[in-house]
Amino acid sequence: MPGVRSASTGSAAASHRRRRLISIRWTLPLCVVAPLVSGIALTSWLAFRSGQNAVEELVGKVSTEVAANIEKQVTSYLTKPSLISAAVSAEVASGNIDLQDTRQLGQDLWQLTQSDLLTNNLFYGSESGEFVYSERQDGQHRLDFVDAATDFRRIAYRTDDDGNLTETLSETDYDPRVRPWYQEAAATEGPVWSQVYIATSRADLTLTRATPVFDRSGQLEGVFGIDVYLFELSDFLRNLTVSPQGRAFIIETSGELIASSDSGKPFIEQGEEKLRLAAANSQDPLVQATASHLLAAVDDLRQIERPYTFEFELEGQKQLAYIYHLRELGVNWLIGVTIPQNDYMETIHANAQRTLAIGLVITAIASLLALAAALYIIRPIHQLNQAAHDIKDNQFNPDDLAGVIARPDEFSELASLFNDMATVVVSREQSLAEQVKQLKTEIDRHGMTGRNRDQLEALLKRAQQIRKAHADR
């Protein structure tokens, strides 16, 4: 069966070569590093996703707090005019303020506008067209009158610290009865906030708290008013901490801008004319984009009853927008807060990069340790393998395994057993070789028949093949 034996030997050699394509030298480090890298990558990804969710929750919390602060400020800002108007109406009803004497009424209003705790402006327009206006601004006091003495023209006077008229400032035509604040109060027959408008006396959005006054018969006598200048709301929003790039703003349900944390004005000037500015046309890109996306998503802003949130992208960055409906004190406004996600994602990105850097360092250290461990394990295996080949080639030297035997691990015991086994094998090989040599000598000395010699040589050849097969194993 020589042919079969040869095929079996070739197949074993081929199988041995295929097995050697996978080496412990590389599989051991790979088995250590691959799970480590996968774990670090998965941990980093989960941390990043968790950070994104945490950022969205944080932005929502910040937006809610910002909106609450704005609502509190607006409520505080609008409450005082409402209370003062009610108090003045009560004074009129009790007879402490005479509406028939415009000059005395001017002094009464002047007194009420001297304290920062009250208001800096207060005015009254009557059904007969009379008008009295008192204002304190930047330490200067003024009184305006429209009555028979002024020929029903509005004349503005500067006053001294006692309320005496000292200087004429301006003279214009004016009829309080055609003003929106007067007509709205007369129509509702109760205290009302006017529509937001641009004041003629100053370039600013103005809101008037108008309170009608009735005589004993229920007939309208006139309307008291207090102007609220909305630039103070914009100043408040600018000083409010939203986020590094975030914006807060207030708009009407019509979409027109009331106040914003950006530096732009809530109106535009076309020559001498001033026009209200729609939030969708704001000079600030973030406010403009937020308003545009809001109007595209909601047909009627009056339909927003609960906090409304949405997301959009601006210049490739995700923006988180929150809209709150403010219905306090009779106004119908919307508070908007928009925060770029990257304002808070920078910390998440930094943490992710830090985690990745630490992971790479750990991976590098683990790779080096795995390579060192692989070399530590491979070296004795290689020496034992070489010793096996030496045995096969009759070149085994027991001193070659001295280093492995000296190791403080299991390879020492294995090498000792291998050394003992190799010594026995080599001794037997030498003994067998000596016997073969003696047999050949005897054959040569005494001679043998051709048949006997062929049988003996076949037996010797078979013995060599068996020894070689055992050596290969």
CSV table of C-alpha atoms in Angstrom, one decimal:
chain,number,residue,atom,x,y,z
A,1,MET,CA,0.0,0.0,0.0
A,2,PRO,CA,2.8,2.5,-0.7
A,3,GLY,CA,0.5,4.7,-2.9
A,4,VAL,CA,-2.1,5.1,-0.1
A,5,ARG,CA,0.5,5.9,2.4
A,6,SER,CA,2.0,8.6,0.2
A,7,ALA,CA,-1.4,10.2,-0.4
A,8,SER,CA,-2.1,10.2,3.3
A,9,THR,CA,1.2,11.8,4.0
A,10,GLY,CA,0.6,14.5,1.4
A,11,SER,CA,-2.9,15.2,2.8
A,12,ALA,CA,-1.6,15.6,6.3
A,13,ALA,CA,1.1,18.0,5.1
A,14,ALA,CA,-1.5,20.1,3.3
A,15,SER,CA,-3.8,20.1,6.3
A,16,HIS,CA,-0.8,21.1,8.4
A,17,ARG,CA,-0.1,24.1,6.1
A,18,ARG,CA,-3.7,25.2,6.2
A,19,ARG,CA,-3.7,25.1,10.0
A,20,ARG,CA,-0.6,27.2,10.1
A,21,LEU,CA,-2.4,30.0,8.2
A,22,ILE,CA,-3.9,30.9,11.6
A,23,SER,CA,-1.2,31.7,14.2
A,24,ILE,CA,-1.6,32.1,17.9
A,25,ARG,CA,0.8,35.0,17.6
A,26,TRP,CA,-2.0,37.0,16.0
A,27,THR,CA,-5.2,35.3,17.1
A,28,LEU,CA,-4.3,35.8,20.8
A,29,PRO,CA,-3.9,39.6,20.6
A,30,LEU,CA,-6.9,39.8,18.3
A,31,CYS,CA,-9.1,37.9,20.8
A,32,VAL,CA,-8.0,40.4,23.5
A,33,VAL,CA,-8.1,43.6,21.4
A,34,ALA,CA,-11.2,43.0,19.3
A,35,PRO,CA,-13.7,42.7,22.2
A,36,LEU,CA,-12.0,45.7,23.9
A,37,VAL,CA,-12.3,47.9,20.8
A,38,SER,CA,-15.9,46.8,20.2
A,39,GLY,CA,-16.7,47.5,23.8
A,40,ILE,CA,-15.1,51.0,23.7
A,41,ALA,CA,-16.8,51.8,20.4
A,42,LEU,CA,-20.2,50.7,21.7
A,43,THR,CA,-19.7,52.5,25.0
A,44,SER,CA,-18.7,55.7,23.2
A,45,TRP,CA,-21.7,55.5,20.9
A,46,LEU,CA,-24.1,54.8,23.8
A,47,ALA,CA,-22.6,57.7,25.7
A,48,PHE,CA,-23.0,60.0,22.7
A,49,ARG,CA,-26.7,59.0,22.2
A,50,SER,CA,-27.3,59.3,25.9
A,51,GLY,CA,-25.7,62.7,25.8
A,52,GLN,CA,-27.9,63.7,22.9
A,53,ASN,CA,-31.0,62.7,24.8
A,54,ALA,CA,-29.8,64.5,27.9
A,55,VAL,CA,-29.1,67.6,25.9
A,56,GLU,CA,-32.6,67.6,24.5
A,57,GLU,CA,-34.0,67.2,28.0
A,58,LEU,CA,-31.7,69.9,29.3
A,59,VAL,CA,-32.7,72.3,26.5
A,60,GLY,CA,-36.3,71.6,27.2
A,61,LYS,CA,-35.8,72.4,30.9
A,62,VAL,CA,-33.8,75.5,30.2
A,63,SER,CA,-36.4,76.7,27.7
A,64,THR,CA,-39.2,76.2,30.2
A,65,GLU,CA,-37.2,78.1,32.9
A,66,VAL,CA,-36.5,80.9,30.4
A,67,ALA,CA,-40.1,81.1,29.4
A,68,ALA,CA,-41.2,81.1,33.0
A,69,ASN,CA,-38.8,84.0,33.7
A,70,ILE,CA,-40.2,85.9,30.7
A,71,GLU,CA,-43.8,85.3,31.8
A,72,LYS,CA,-43.0,86.5,35.3
A,73,GLN,CA,-41.3,89.6,34.0
A,74,VAL,CA,-44.2,90.4,31.6
A,75,THR,CA,-46.7,89.8,34.3
A,76,SER,CA,-44.8,92.1,36.7
A,77,TYR,CA,-44.4,94.7,34.0
A,78,LEU,CA,-48.1,94.8,33.1
A,79,THR,CA,-49.5,94.3,36.6
A,80,LYS,CA,-48.5,97.7,37.9
A,81,PRO,CA,-50.2,99.8,35.2
A,82,SER,CA,-53.4,97.7,35.7
A,83,LEU,CA,-53.3,98.4,39.5
A,84,ILE,CA,-52.6,102.1,39.1
A,85,SER,CA,-55.4,102.5,36.5
A,86,ALA,CA,-57.8,100.8,38.8
A,87,ALA,CA,-56.7,102.9,41.8
A,88,VAL,CA,-57.1,106.2,39.8
A,89,SER,CA,-60.6,105.1,38.7
A,90,ALA,CA,-61.4,104.5,42.3
A,91,GLU,CA,-60.2,108.0,43.3
A,92,VAL,CA,-62.4,109.5,40.6
A,93,ALA,CA,-65.4,107.5,41.8
A,94,SER,CA,-64.8,108.7,45.4
A,95,GLY,CA,-64.6,112.3,44.2
A,96,ASN,CA,-60.9,112.8,45.1
A,97,ILE,CA,-60.0,113.6,41.5
A,98,ASP,CA,-62.0,116.2,39.6
A,99,LEU,CA,-62.2,115.5,35.9
A,100,GLN,CA,-63.9,118.8,35.0
A,101,ASP,CA,-60.8,121.0,35.9
A,102,THR,CA,-58.1,120.0,33.4
A,103,ARG,CA,-55.4,122.2,35.1
A,104,GLN,CA,-56.0,120.7,38.5
A,105,LEU,CA,-56.2,117.2,36.9
A,106,GLY,CA,-52.8,117.9,35.4
A,107,GLN,CA,-51.4,118.6,38.9
A,108,ASP,CA,-53.0,115.4,40.2
A,109,LEU,CA,-51.5,113.4,37.4
A,110,TRP,CA,-48.1,115.2,37.8
A,111,GLN,CA,-48.0,114.1,41.5
A,112,LEU,CA,-48.8,110.5,40.6
A,113,THR,CA,-45.9,110.3,38.1
A,114,GLN,CA,-43.2,111.5,40.5
A,115,SER,CA,-42.4,108.2,42.1
A,116,ASP,CA,-40.6,105.3,40.5
A,117,LEU,CA,-42.9,103.0,42.6
A,118,LEU,CA,-45.9,104.1,40.6
A,119,THR,CA,-45.6,105.1,36.9
A,120,ASN,CA,-43.7,107.5,34.8
A,121,ASN,CA,-46.7,108.5,32.6
A,122,LEU,CA,-50.4,108.9,33.1
A,123,PHE,CA,-53.0,110.6,30.9
A,124,TYR,CA,-56.7,111.2,30.5
A,125,GLY,CA,-58.9,111.9,27.5
A,126,SER,CA,-62.5,113.1,27.8
A,127,GLU,CA,-65.6,112.7,25.7
A,128,SER,CA,-65.5,116.4,25.0
A,129,GLY,CA,-62.0,116.1,23.5
A,130,GLU,CA,-60.0,117.4,26.4
A,131,PHE,CA,-56.7,115.7,27.1
A,132,VAL,CA,-54.2,115.8,30.0
A,133,TYR,CA,-50.8,114.0,29.8
A,134,SER,CA,-48.1,113.8,32.5
A,135,GLU,CA,-44.7,112.2,32.0
A,136,ARG,CA,-41.4,111.9,33.8
A,137,GLN,CA,-38.4,110.9,31.6
A,138,ASP,CA,-34.7,111.1,32.3
A,139,GLY,CA,-35.3,113.4,35.3
A,140,GLN,CA,-37.4,115.8,33.2
A,141,HIS,CA,-41.1,116.5,33.8
A,142,ARG,CA,-43.7,117.5,31.3
A,143,LEU,CA,-47.4,118.2,31.2
A,144,ASP,CA,-49.5,118.3,28.0
A,145,PHE,CA,-52.9,119.9,27.7
A,146,VAL,CA,-55.7,119.9,25.2
A,147,ASP,CA,-58.6,122.1,26.4
A,148,ALA,CA,-60.3,125.4,25.7
A,149,ALA,CA,-57.3,127.3,27.0
A,150,THR,CA,-55.1,125.7,24.2
A,151,ASP,CA,-57.8,126.1,21.6
A,152,PHE,CA,-58.0,122.3,21.7
A,153,ARG,CA,-54.5,121.9,20.4
A,154,ARG,CA,-52.0,119.7,22.2
A,155,ILE,CA,-49.3,121.9,23.9
A,156,ALA,CA,-46.5,120.2,25.8
A,157,TYR,CA,-44.9,122.1,28.7
A,158,ARG,CA,-41.8,121.5,30.7
A,159,THR,CA,-42.3,121.8,34.5
A,160,ASP,CA,-40.2,122.6,37.5
A,161,ASP,CA,-39.9,120.4,40.6
A,162,ASP,CA,-43.2,121.9,41.9
A,163,GLY,CA,-45.2,121.1,38.8
A,164,ASN,CA,-45.3,124.7,37.5
A,165,LEU,CA,-45.2,125.2,33.7
A,166,THR,CA,-41.9,126.7,32.7
A,167,GLU,CA,-41.4,126.2,29.0
A,168,THR,CA,-43.4,125.3,25.9
A,169,LEU,CA,-42.0,122.3,24.2
A,170,SER,CA,-44.3,121.6,21.3
A,171,GLU,CA,-47.7,122.3,19.8
A,172,THR,CA,-49.6,119.8,17.7
A,173,ASP,CA,-53.1,118.8,16.7
A,174,TYR,CA,-54.5,116.0,18.8
A,175,ASP,CA,-57.9,114.4,19.5
A,176,PRO,CA,-57.8,111.6,22.1
A,177,ARG,CA,-61.2,110.3,21.0
A,178,VAL,CA,-59.8,109.0,17.7
A,179,ARG,CA,-56.9,107.2,19.3
A,180,PRO,CA,-57.0,103.4,19.3
A,181,TRP,CA,-56.6,103.1,23.1
A,182,TYR,CA,-59.6,105.4,23.7
A,183,GLN,CA,-61.9,103.7,21.2
A,184,GLU,CA,-61.0,100.2,22.4
A,185,ALA,CA,-61.7,101.1,26.0
A,186,ALA,CA,-65.0,102.8,25.1
A,187,ALA,CA,-66.0,99.8,23.0
A,188,THR,CA,-65.3,97.2,25.8
A,189,GLU,CA,-66.7,99.4,28.6
A,190,GLY,CA,-64.0,98.0,30.9
A,191,PRO,CA,-60.2,98.0,31.4
A,192,VAL,CA,-58.4,96.8,28.3
A,193,TRP,CA,-54.9,96.6,26.8
A,194,SER,CA,-54.7,98.4,23.5
A,195,GLN,CA,-53.2,96.9,20.4
A,196,VAL,CA,-49.4,97.3,20.2
A,197,TYR,CA,-48.5,100.4,18.2
A,198,ILE,CA,-45.6,102.7,17.5
A,199,ALA,CA,-45.8,105.8,19.7
A,200,THR,CA,-45.8,109.2,17.9
A,201,SER,CA,-43.8,110.9,20.7
A,202,ARG,CA,-41.0,108.3,20.7
A,203,ALA,CA,-39.7,105.6,18.4
A,204,ASP,CA,-40.8,102.6,20.4
A,205,LEU,CA,-43.5,100.0,20.5
A,206,THR,CA,-46.1,101.0,23.0
A,207,LEU,CA,-48.9,99.3,24.8
A,208,THR,CA,-51.6,101.3,26.6
A,209,ARG,CA,-53.6,100.2,29.6
A,210,ALA,CA,-56.9,102.0,29.0
A,211,THR,CA,-59.6,102.3,31.7
A,212,PRO,CA,-62.9,103.9,30.9
A,213,VAL,CA,-64.6,106.2,33.5
A,214,PHE,CA,-68.4,106.5,33.7
A,215,ASP,CA,-70.6,109.1,35.4
A,216,ARG,CA,-73.4,108.2,37.9
A,217,SER,CA,-75.8,107.7,35.0
A,218,GLY,CA,-73.4,105.2,33.3
A,219,GLN,CA,-72.4,107.6,30.6
A,220,LEU,CA,-68.8,107.5,29.4
A,221,GLU,CA,-66.9,110.5,30.7
A,222,GLY,CA,-63.5,109.6,29.4
A,223,VAL,CA,-60.6,107.2,29.5
A,224,PHE,CA,-57.5,107.0,31.7
A,225,GLY,CA,-54.4,105.6,30.1
A,226,ILE,CA,-50.9,104.5,31.0
A,227,ASP,CA,-48.3,103.8,28.3
A,228,VAL,CA,-46.1,100.8,28.6
A,229,TYR,CA,-43.0,101.1,26.4
A,230,LEU,CA,-42.0,97.7,25.3
A,231,PHE,CA,-38.3,98.4,24.7
A,232,GLU,CA,-37.8,97.5,28.4
A,233,LEU,CA,-39.0,93.9,27.5
A,234,SER,CA,-36.3,93.7,24.8
A,235,ASP,CA,-33.7,95.0,27.3
A,236,PHE,CA,-34.8,92.3,29.7
A,237,LEU,CA,-34.6,89.6,27.1
A,238,ARG,CA,-31.1,90.7,26.1
A,239,ASN,CA,-29.9,90.4,29.7
A,240,LEU,CA,-31.6,87.0,30.1
A,241,THR,CA,-29.3,84.0,30.0
A,242,VAL,CA,-30.6,81.6,27.4
A,243,SER,CA,-27.6,79.9,25.8
A,244,PRO,CA,-24.5,81.1,24.0
A,245,GLN,CA,-26.3,81.3,20.6
A,246,GLY,CA,-29.9,81.0,21.8
A,247,ARG,CA,-32.7,83.5,21.3
A,248,ALA,CA,-35.8,84.5,23.2
A,249,PHE,CA,-38.5,86.6,21.8
A,250,ILE,CA,-42.2,87.7,22.2
A,251,ILE,CA,-44.6,87.9,19.3
A,252,GLU,CA,-48.3,88.5,18.9
A,253,THR,CA,-50.6,85.8,17.5
A,254,SER,CA,-50.6,87.9,14.3
A,255,GLY,CA,-46.9,87.0,13.9
A,256,GLU,CA,-45.6,90.6,14.6
A,257,LEU,CA,-42.6,91.0,16.8
A,258,ILE,CA,-42.9,92.6,20.2
A,259,ALA,CA,-39.5,92.1,21.8
A,260,SER,CA,-36.4,90.0,21.1
A,261,SER,CA,-33.1,89.2,22.7
A,262,ASP,CA,-31.2,90.2,19.5
A,263,SER,CA,-30.0,93.7,19.0
A,264,GLY,CA,-32.4,94.6,16.2
A,265,LYS,CA,-35.5,96.9,16.5
A,266,PRO,CA,-39.0,95.4,16.4
A,267,PHE,CA,-40.0,97.8,13.7
A,268,ILE,CA,-38.7,99.2,10.4
A,269,GLU,CA,-38.4,102.7,9.2
A,270,GLN,CA,-39.4,103.7,5.7
A,271,GLY,CA,-38.6,107.4,5.4
A,272,GLU,CA,-40.6,109.1,8.1
A,273,GLU,CA,-42.9,106.2,8.4
A,274,LYS,CA,-42.4,103.4,11.0
A,275,LEU,CA,-43.9,100.0,10.4
A,276,ARG,CA,-44.4,97.0,12.6
A,277,LEU,CA,-42.0,94.1,11.9
A,278,ALA,CA,-43.1,90.5,11.4
A,279,ALA,CA,-41.0,88.0,13.3
A,280,ALA,CA,-40.6,86.1,10.0
A,281,ASN,CA,-38.8,89.2,8.6
A,282,SER,CA,-36.6,89.7,11.7
A,283,GLN,CA,-33.1,90.9,11.1
A,284,ASP,CA,-31.9,88.0,13.3
A,285,PRO,CA,-31.6,84.8,11.3
A,286,LEU,CA,-32.5,82.5,14.2
A,287,VAL,CA,-35.6,84.5,15.1
A,288,GLN,CA,-36.6,84.7,11.5
A,289,ALA,CA,-36.1,81.0,10.9
A,290,THR,CA,-38.0,80.1,14.0
A,291,ALA,CA,-41.0,82.3,13.1
A,292,SER,CA,-41.0,81.0,9.5
A,293,HIS,CA,-41.0,77.3,10.6
A,294,LEU,CA,-43.7,78.1,13.2
A,295,LEU,CA,-46.0,79.8,10.7
A,296,ALA,CA,-45.5,76.9,8.2
A,297,ALA,CA,-46.4,74.4,10.9
A,298,VAL,CA,-49.3,76.2,12.5
A,299,ASP,CA,-52.0,77.9,10.4
A,300,ASP,CA,-53.4,80.1,13.2
A,301,LEU,CA,-51.1,80.9,16.1
A,302,ARG,CA,-54.1,81.5,18.3
A,303,GLN,CA,-54.6,77.8,18.2
A,304,ILE,CA,-51.5,77.2,20.3
A,305,GLU,CA,-52.9,76.3,23.7
A,306,ARG,CA,-50.1,74.3,25.3
A,307,PRO,CA,-46.3,74.5,25.0
A,308,TYR,CA,-45.4,73.7,21.4
A,309,THR,CA,-42.0,72.3,20.5
A,310,PHE,CA,-40.4,71.6,17.1
A,311,GLU,CA,-37.0,71.2,15.5
A,312,PHE,CA,-35.5,72.6,12.4
A,313,GLU,CA,-32.1,73.1,10.8
A,314,LEU,CA,-30.3,76.3,10.2
A,315,GLU,CA,-27.0,76.4,8.4
A,316,GLY,CA,-26.6,72.7,9.0
A,317,GLN,CA,-27.2,72.9,12.7
A,318,LYS,CA,-30.1,71.4,14.6
A,319,GLN,CA,-32.3,74.0,16.4
A,320,LEU,CA,-34.7,73.2,19.2
A,321,ALA,CA,-37.6,75.7,19.5
A,322,TYR,CA,-40.2,76.0,22.3
A,323,ILE,CA,-43.3,78.2,22.0
A,324,TYR,CA,-45.5,79.2,25.1
A,325,HIS,CA,-48.8,81.0,25.0
A,326,LEU,CA,-49.0,84.0,27.4
A,327,ARG,CA,-52.6,84.9,28.3
A,328,GLU,CA,-52.0,86.7,31.5
A,329,LEU,CA,-53.6,90.1,32.2
A,330,GLY,CA,-55.5,90.2,29.0
A,331,VAL,CA,-52.7,90.1,26.5
A,332,ASN,CA,-52.5,87.4,23.8
A,333,TRP,CA,-48.8,86.9,23.1
A,334,LEU,CA,-46.4,84.0,22.4
A,335,ILE,CA,-43.1,83.5,24.1
A,336,GLY,CA,-40.5,81.8,21.9
A,337,VAL,CA,-37.2,80.3,23.0
A,338,THR,CA,-34.9,78.7,20.4
A,339,ILE,CA,-31.6,77.0,21.4
A,340,PRO,CA,-29.1,75.5,18.9
A,341,GLN,CA,-28.4,72.0,20.0
A,342,ASN,CA,-24.6,72.6,19.6
A,343,ASP,CA,-24.7,75.1,22.4
A,344,TYR,CA,-24.8,72.1,24.7
A,345,MET,CA,-23.5,69.4,22.4
A,346,GLU,CA,-20.0,70.8,22.7
A,347,THR,CA,-19.7,69.3,26.1
A,348,ILE,CA,-21.0,66.0,24.8
A,349,HIS,CA,-18.6,66.1,21.9
A,350,ALA,CA,-15.7,66.9,24.2
A,351,ASN,CA,-16.7,64.0,26.5
A,352,ALA,CA,-17.0,61.6,23.6
A,353,GLN,CA,-13.6,62.7,22.2
A,354,ARG,CA,-12.1,62.2,25.7
A,355,THR,CA,-13.7,58.8,26.0
A,356,LEU,CA,-12.4,57.8,22.6
A,357,ALA,CA,-8.9,59.1,23.4
A,358,ILE,CA,-8.9,57.1,26.6
A,359,GLY,CA,-10.2,54.1,24.8
A,360,LEU,CA,-7.5,54.3,22.1
A,361,VAL,CA,-4.8,54.5,24.9
A,362,ILE,CA,-6.3,51.5,26.6
A,363,THR,CA,-6.5,49.7,23.3
A,364,ALA,CA,-2.8,50.4,22.6
A,365,ILE,CA,-1.8,49.3,26.0
A,366,ALA,CA,-3.9,46.1,25.7
A,367,SER,CA,-2.5,45.4,22.3
A,368,LEU,CA,1.1,45.7,23.5
A,369,LEU,CA,0.3,43.5,26.5
A,370,ALA,CA,-1.5,41.0,24.3
A,371,LEU,CA,1.5,40.9,21.9
A,372,ALA,CA,3.9,40.5,24.8
A,373,ALA,CA,1.7,37.7,26.2
A,374,ALA,CA,1.6,36.1,22.8
A,375,LEU,CA,5.3,36.2,22.5
A,376,TYR,CA,5.7,34.8,26.0
A,377,ILE,CA,3.4,31.9,25.1
A,378,ILE,CA,4.7,31.4,21.5
A,379,ARG,CA,8.4,31.3,22.4
A,380,PRO,CA,8.3,28.0,24.4
A,381,ILE,CA,5.9,26.5,21.9
A,382,HIS,CA,8.3,27.3,19.1
A,383,GLN,CA,11.2,25.8,21.1
A,384,LEU,CA,9.2,22.6,21.7
A,385,ASN,CA,8.3,22.5,18.0
A,386,GLN,CA,11.9,22.9,17.0
A,387,ALA,CA,12.9,20.2,19.5
A,388,ALA,CA,10.4,17.8,17.9
A,389,HIS,CA,11.9,18.5,14.4
A,390,ASP,CA,15.4,17.9,15.9
A,391,ILE,CA,14.2,14.6,17.2
A,392,LYS,CA,12.9,13.7,13.7
A,393,ASP,CA,16.2,14.7,12.2
A,394,ASN,CA,18.2,12.9,14.9
A,395,GLN,CA,19.7,16.2,16.0
A,396,PHE,CA,18.0,16.7,19.4
A,397,ASN,CA,20.1,18.4,22.1
A,398,PRO,CA,18.5,18.4,25.7
A,399,ASP,CA,20.2,21.7,26.5
A,400,ASP,CA,18.0,23.4,23.8
A,401,LEU,CA,15.1,23.2,26.3
A,402,ALA,CA,16.9,24.4,29.3
A,403,GLY,CA,15.4,27.9,29.0
A,404,VAL,CA,11.9,26.5,28.8
A,405,ILE,CA,12.5,24.2,31.8
A,406,ALA,CA,13.7,27.2,33.8
A,407,ARG,CA,10.3,29.1,33.3
A,408,PRO,CA,8.1,29.5,36.3
A,409,ASP,CA,4.9,28.3,34.6
A,410,GLU,CA,3.3,25.2,33.2
A,411,PHE,CA,5.6,25.2,30.2
A,412,SER,CA,8.4,24.2,32.5
A,413,GLU,CA,6.7,21.0,33.5
A,414,LEU,CA,5.7,20.3,29.8
A,415,ALA,CA,9.3,20.9,28.7
A,416,SER,CA,10.6,18.5,31.4
A,417,LEU,CA,8.3,15.8,30.3
A,418,PHE,CA,9.1,16.5,26.6
A,419,ASN,CA,12.8,16.3,27.5
A,420,ASP,CA,12.4,13.0,29.3
A,421,MET,CA,10.4,11.6,26.4
A,422,ALA,CA,12.8,12.9,23.8
A,423,THR,CA,15.7,11.3,25.7
A,424,VAL,CA,13.9,8.0,25.8
A,425,VAL,CA,13.0,8.3,22.1
A,426,VAL,CA,16.6,9.2,21.1
A,427,SER,CA,18.0,6.4,23.2
A,428,ARG,CA,15.7,3.9,21.5
A,429,GLU,CA,16.5,5.3,18.1
A,430,GLN,CA,20.2,5.0,18.8
A,431,SER,CA,19.7,1.4,20.1
A,432,LEU,CA,17.6,0.5,17.1
A,433,ALA,CA,20.1,2.0,14.8
A,434,GLU,CA,22.9,0.0,16.5
A,435,GLN,CA,20.8,-3.1,16.1
A,436,VAL,CA,20.2,-2.4,12.4
A,437,LYS,CA,23.9,-1.8,12.0
A,438,GLN,CA,24.7,-5.1,13.7
A,439,LEU,CA,22.2,-6.9,11.5
A,440,LYS,CA,23.7,-5.5,8.4
A,441,THR,CA,27.1,-6.6,9.6
A,442,GLU,CA,25.9,-10.1,10.2
A,443,ILE,CA,24.3,-10.2,6.8
A,444,ASP,CA,27.5,-9.1,5.1
A,445,ARG,CA,29.5,-11.6,7.2
A,446,HIS,CA,27.4,-14.7,6.8
A,447,GLY,CA,25.5,-13.8,3.6
A,448,MET,CA,21.8,-14.4,2.9
A,449,THR,CA,19.6,-15.5,0.1
A,450,GLY,CA,18.2,-12.8,-2.1
A,451,ARG,CA,14.7,-13.5,-0.8
A,452,ASN,CA,15.7,-13.3,2.8
A,453,ARG,CA,17.6,-10.1,2.2
A,454,ASP,CA,14.7,-8.5,0.4
A,455,GLN,CA,12.4,-9.4,3.4
A,456,LEU,CA,14.9,-8.0,5.9
A,457,GLU,CA,15.4,-4.7,3.9
A,458,ALA,CA,11.6,-4.3,3.6
A,459,LEU,CA,11.3,-4.9,7.4
A,460,LEU,CA,14.0,-2.3,8.1
A,461,LYS,CA,12.4,0.2,5.7
A,462,ARG,CA,9.0,-0.3,7.4
A,463,ALA,CA,10.6,0.3,10.8
A,464,GLN,CA,12.1,3.6,9.5
A,465,GLN,CA,8.7,4.7,8.2
A,466,ILE,CA,7.0,3.9,11.5
A,467,ARG,CA,9.7,5.9,13.4
A,468,LYS,CA,9.3,8.8,11.0
A,469,ALA,CA,5.5,8.8,11.3
A,470,HIS,CA,5.8,8.8,15.1
A,471,ALA,CA,8.3,11.7,14.9
A,472,ASP,CA,5.9,13.7,12.6
A,473,ARG,CA,3.2,13.4,15.2
